[in-house]
Tab-separated table of C-alpha atoms in Angstrom:
chain	number	residue	atom	x	y	z
A	20	GLY	CA	-10.077	8.584	-11.047
A	21	ALA	CA	-9.110	5.332	-9.427
A	22	VAL	CA	-11.906	3.377	-7.824
A	23	VAL	CA	-11.928	1.111	-4.824
A	24	SER	CA	-14.955	-1.117	-4.617
A	25	GLN	CA	-16.076	-2.697	-1.377
A	26	HIS	CA	-18.598	-5.495	-1.012
A	27	PRO	CA	-21.055	-5.985	0.557
A	28	SER	CA	-22.382	-2.554	1.429
A	29	TRP	CA	-24.164	-3.959	4.411
A	30	VAL	CA	-24.495	-7.318	6.099
A	31	ILE	CA	-26.398	-8.712	9.041
A	32	CYS	CA	-25.113	-11.868	10.669
A	33	LYS	CA	-25.767	-13.955	13.730
A	34	SER	CA	-23.415	-14.013	16.685
A	35	GLY	CA	-20.736	-16.621	16.298
A	36	THR	CA	-20.683	-16.618	12.536
A	37	SER	CA	-18.005	-15.211	10.256
A	38	VAL	CA	-18.349	-12.482	7.689
A	39	LYS	CA	-16.061	-11.693	4.773
A	40	ILE	CA	-15.706	-8.212	3.342
A	41	GLU	CA	-14.019	-7.686	-0.019
A	42	CYS	CA	-12.088	-4.673	-1.180
A	43	ARG	CA	-11.091	-4.395	-4.813
A	44	SER	CA	-9.056	-1.863	-6.706
A	45	LEU	CA	-10.831	-1.666	-10.036
A	46	ASP	CA	-8.432	0.047	-12.378
A	47	PHE	CA	-5.108	-0.068	-10.626
A	48	GLN	CA	-2.951	-2.430	-8.635
A	49	ALA	CA	-2.604	-1.942	-4.921
A	50	THR	CA	0.212	-3.704	-3.121
A	51	THR	CA	-1.044	-2.154	0.080
A	52	MET	CA	-4.551	-1.577	1.359
A	53	PHE	CA	-5.753	-0.245	4.667
A	54	TRP	CA	-8.699	-1.330	6.754
A	55	TYR	CA	-10.510	1.094	9.030
A	56	ARG	CA	-13.359	0.747	11.475
A	57	GLN	CA	-15.781	3.508	12.334
A	58	PHE	CA	-18.285	3.472	15.177
A	59	PRO	CA	-21.324	5.776	15.106
A	60	LYS	CA	-20.489	9.464	15.479
A	61	GLN	CA	-16.795	8.661	15.667
A	62	SER	CA	-13.843	9.005	13.347
A	63	LEU	CA	-12.153	6.315	11.317
A	64	MET	CA	-9.676	4.171	13.221
A	65	LEU	CA	-7.003	2.234	11.388
A	66	MET	CA	-7.249	-1.481	12.091
A	67	ALA	CA	-4.591	-2.999	9.879
A	68	THR	CA	-2.454	-2.689	6.808
A	69	SER	CA	-2.914	-5.364	4.200
A	70	ASN	CA	0.171	-6.252	2.195
A	71	GLU	CA	0.019	-8.257	-1.015
A	72	GLY	CA	1.928	-11.487	-0.670
A	73	SER	CA	2.765	-11.083	2.991
A	74	LYS	CA	1.154	-10.905	6.393
A	75	ALA	CA	-0.963	-7.986	7.392
A	76	THR	CA	0.234	-5.653	10.099
A	77	TYR	CA	-2.263	-4.867	12.807
A	78	GLU	CA	-2.660	-1.807	14.964
A	79	GLN	CA	-2.322	-2.140	18.685
A	80	GLY	CA	-5.423	-3.591	20.262
A	81	VAL	CA	-6.748	-5.215	17.108
A	82	GLU	CA	-6.959	-8.999	17.362
A	83	LYS	CA	-5.362	-10.557	14.312
A	84	ASP	CA	-7.085	-13.892	14.914
A	85	LYS	CA	-10.459	-12.238	14.971
A	86	PHE	CA	-9.965	-9.940	11.997
A	87	LEU	CA	-8.342	-12.069	9.332
A	88	ILE	CA	-6.882	-10.169	6.431
A	89	ASN	CA	-5.874	-11.722	3.154
A	90	HIS	CA	-4.314	-9.839	0.267
A	91	ALA	CA	-4.024	-12.597	-2.297
A	92	SER	CA	-3.713	-10.466	-5.399
A	93	LEU	CA	-2.794	-6.948	-6.411
A	94	THR	CA	-6.441	-6.011	-6.745
A	95	LEU	CA	-8.146	-7.764	-3.851
A	96	SER	CA	-7.918	-7.609	-0.093
A	97	THR	CA	-10.405	-9.309	2.196
A	98	LEU	CA	-11.278	-8.800	5.831
A	99	THR	CA	-12.980	-11.667	7.624
A	100	VAL	CA	-14.586	-10.981	10.954
A	101	THR	CA	-14.522	-14.355	12.673
A	102	SER	CA	-16.912	-15.450	15.398
A	103	ALA	CA	-18.638	-12.114	15.226
A	104	HIS	CA	-20.239	-10.600	18.315
A	105	PRO	CA	-22.582	-7.625	18.654
A	106	GLU	CA	-19.693	-5.412	19.725
A	107	ASP	CA	-18.129	-6.003	16.304
A	108	SER	CA	-21.045	-4.180	14.723
A	109	SER	CA	-19.511	-1.208	12.993
A	110	PHE	CA	-18.776	0.443	9.674
A	111	TYR	CA	-15.717	-1.054	8.010
A	112	ILE	CA	-13.899	0.879	5.297
A	113	CYS	CA	-10.968	-0.065	3.109
A	114	SER	CA	-8.662	2.233	1.228
A	115	ALA	CA	-5.743	2.131	-1.129
A	116	PRO	CA	-2.984	4.718	-1.149
A	117	GLY	CA	-2.562	7.031	-4.069
A	118	ARG	CA	-0.622	5.898	-7.071
A	119	GLY	CA	2.119	8.384	-6.505
A	120	LEU	CA	3.741	10.175	-3.638
A	121	ASN	CA	1.483	12.668	-1.935
A	122	THR	CA	-1.556	11.855	-3.961
A	123	GLU	CA	-5.028	11.232	-2.669
A	124	ALA	CA	-5.974	7.942	-1.100
A	125	PHE	CA	-8.991	6.083	-2.461
A	126	PHE	CA	-11.689	4.735	-0.201
A	127	GLY	CA	-14.258	2.025	-0.634
A	128	GLN	CA	-17.934	2.678	-0.012
A	129	GLY	CA	-17.767	0.990	3.364
A	130	THR	CA	-19.555	-2.036	4.813
A	131	ARG	CA	-22.118	-1.724	7.575
A	132	LEU	CA	-21.876	-4.855	9.712
A	133	THR	CA	-24.624	-5.625	12.169
A	134	VAL	CA	-24.233	-8.650	14.403
A	135	VAL	CA	-27.424	-9.866	16.060
B	26	LEU	CA	2.259	11.669	12.410
B	27	ALA	CA	1.114	15.234	12.769
B	28	LYS	CA	-1.999	15.629	14.879
B	29	THR	CA	-4.774	17.847	13.655
B	30	THR	CA	-7.306	19.939	15.527
B	31	GLN	CA	-10.490	21.221	13.962
B	32	PRO	CA	-13.864	22.421	15.276
B	33	ILE	CA	-16.230	19.635	16.203
B	34	SER	CA	-19.169	21.179	14.413
B	35	MET	CA	-20.280	24.154	12.350
B	36	ASP	CA	-23.624	25.437	11.150
B	37	SER	CA	-24.317	27.405	8.011
B	38	TYR	CA	-27.079	28.346	5.632
B	39	GLU	CA	-27.473	27.641	1.972
B	40	GLY	CA	-25.572	30.029	-0.256
B	41	GLN	CA	-23.059	31.047	2.378
B	42	GLU	CA	-19.326	30.534	2.244
B	43	VAL	CA	-17.999	28.150	4.869
B	44	ASN	CA	-14.446	28.193	6.138
B	45	ILE	CA	-13.180	25.327	8.255
B	46	THR	CA	-9.795	25.804	9.863
B	47	CYS	CA	-7.499	23.006	10.905
B	48	SER	CA	-4.452	23.304	13.154
B	49	HIS	CA	-1.445	21.066	12.589
B	50	ASN	CA	1.415	22.534	14.562
B	51	ASN	CA	3.689	19.526	14.163
B	52	ILE	CA	3.461	19.190	10.398
B	53	ALA	CA	6.597	17.697	8.871
B	54	THR	CA	8.474	18.922	5.837
B	55	ASN	CA	7.242	16.104	3.629
B	56	ASP	CA	3.635	16.250	4.794
B	57	TYR	CA	0.809	17.352	2.579
B	58	ILE	CA	-2.559	18.600	3.802
B	59	THR	CA	-5.574	16.760	2.501
B	60	TRP	CA	-9.262	17.268	3.150
B	61	TYR	CA	-11.894	14.578	2.850
B	62	GLN	CA	-15.664	14.686	3.018
B	63	GLN	CA	-17.751	11.894	4.453
B	64	PHE	CA	-21.491	11.388	4.217
B	65	PRO	CA	-23.260	8.970	6.585
B	66	SER	CA	-22.630	5.321	5.737
B	67	GLN	CA	-20.182	6.162	2.971
B	68	GLY	CA	-16.428	6.102	2.663
B	69	PRO	CA	-14.515	9.394	2.742
B	70	ARG	CA	-14.276	11.292	-0.497
B	71	PHE	CA	-11.281	13.396	-1.502
B	72	ILE	CA	-11.918	17.132	-1.689
B	73	ILE	CA	-8.606	18.903	-2.057
B	74	GLN	CA	-4.930	18.647	-1.252
B	75	GLY	CA	-2.142	21.151	-0.928
B	76	TYR	CA	1.364	21.751	0.344
B	77	LYS	CA	1.561	25.506	0.645
B	78	THR	CA	-0.141	28.781	-0.363
B	79	LYS	CA	-3.468	28.346	-2.095
B	80	VAL	CA	-5.045	25.541	-4.046
B	81	THR	CA	-8.390	25.768	-5.802
B	82	ASN	CA	-10.468	23.212	-7.638
B	83	GLU	CA	-14.064	23.037	-8.794
B	84	VAL	CA	-15.276	22.138	-5.332
B	85	ALA	CA	-13.242	24.107	-2.802
B	86	SER	CA	-10.232	26.223	-2.016
B	87	LEU	CA	-7.478	25.439	0.433
B	88	PHE	CA	-5.491	28.194	2.073
B	89	ILE	CA	-2.191	27.357	3.724
B	90	PRO	CA	-0.102	30.055	5.425
B	91	ALA	CA	3.655	30.190	5.067
B	92	ASP	CA	4.359	28.388	8.346
B	93	ARG	CA	1.977	25.557	7.321
B	94	LYS	CA	0.847	25.122	10.911
B	95	SER	CA	-2.772	25.519	9.920
B	96	SER	CA	-4.965	25.357	6.867
B	97	THR	CA	-8.430	26.540	5.927
B	98	LEU	CA	-10.879	24.728	3.711
B	99	SER	CA	-13.226	27.141	1.990
B	100	LEU	CA	-16.498	25.931	0.532
B	101	PRO	CA	-18.175	28.607	-1.598
B	102	ARG	CA	-21.959	28.907	-1.564
B	103	VAL	CA	-22.782	25.729	0.305
B	104	SER	CA	-25.940	23.779	-0.342
B	105	LEU	CA	-27.883	21.279	1.729
B	106	SER	CA	-25.945	18.473	0.069
B	107	ASP	CA	-22.729	19.782	1.625
B	108	THR	CA	-23.938	18.624	5.028
B	109	ALA	CA	-21.272	16.108	5.979
B	110	VAL	CA	-18.236	15.521	8.136
B	111	TYR	CA	-15.026	17.128	6.887
B	112	TYR	CA	-11.670	15.696	7.848
B	113	CYS	CA	-8.340	17.463	7.699
B	114	LEU	CA	-5.407	15.079	7.394
B	115	VAL	CA	-1.703	15.667	7.345
B	116	GLY	CA	0.811	13.182	6.073
B	117	GLU	CA	2.132	11.445	3.030
B	118	PRO	CA	-0.929	9.699	1.587
B	119	GLY	CA	1.032	7.873	-1.034
B	120	ARG	CA	3.132	6.123	1.560
B	121	ARG	CA	1.117	5.049	4.546
B	122	ALA	CA	-2.251	4.967	6.176
B	123	LEU	CA	-3.991	8.187	7.016
B	124	THR	CA	-4.697	9.219	10.587
B	125	PHE	CA	-8.128	10.706	10.965
B	126	GLY	CA	-8.917	13.267	13.594
B	127	SER	CA	-12.364	13.980	14.923
B	128	GLY	CA	-13.480	15.892	11.856
B	129	THR	CA	-15.886	18.811	11.601
B	130	ARG	CA	-19.565	18.104	11.298
B	131	LEU	CA	-21.028	20.730	8.984
B	132	GLN	CA	-24.770	21.228	9.037
B	133	VAL	CA	-26.232	23.360	6.275
B	134	GLN	CA	-29.695	24.733	6.903
B	135	PRO	CA	-32.157	25.926	4.247
């Protein structure tokens, strides 16, 4: 089946620094990718929709200047957490929709971000 | 998007059949029902998807009554490795982002 690869799997950074997370579709092209955030013991919450060749659309309450999304090609979307703070520590997951209507979505392995 | 309701947690023992029911009273005509499994610190993994009646694959079965207002994921003979969170989602996965509910935390005991 289709694979979505996310990198890195985990990262620790200092407060105030920026961290980039990559999401790649390995054997298919994805014009759209979704970014989710998941806090411990909670469900996945959609942060934004990444659109190839155009601006990302953000969910209400998500700061677009803090969570920069770039979808420069049909196989790569990146999420950059800028000026990270401890409260940004979370599990970030990307996904790509299925290749047809009403088909399964494909998820990356997730990235555990810890800001110290 | 249709909202889903499922039990917060369930406990079972190895070898038993586990049935997790999900309510989705506001399901739309074009919506499909999809179940995902998530282990700690991993992305969700697709289990099964259906529109109506019964769907079975090598991992699970999905039962959907005629009114489609609920669905039941059936896991036959669970093992310890089935301990995970199971999410029931309703929507058109090929079109837009999925909305995750609280999920059901399944704990399988030896």
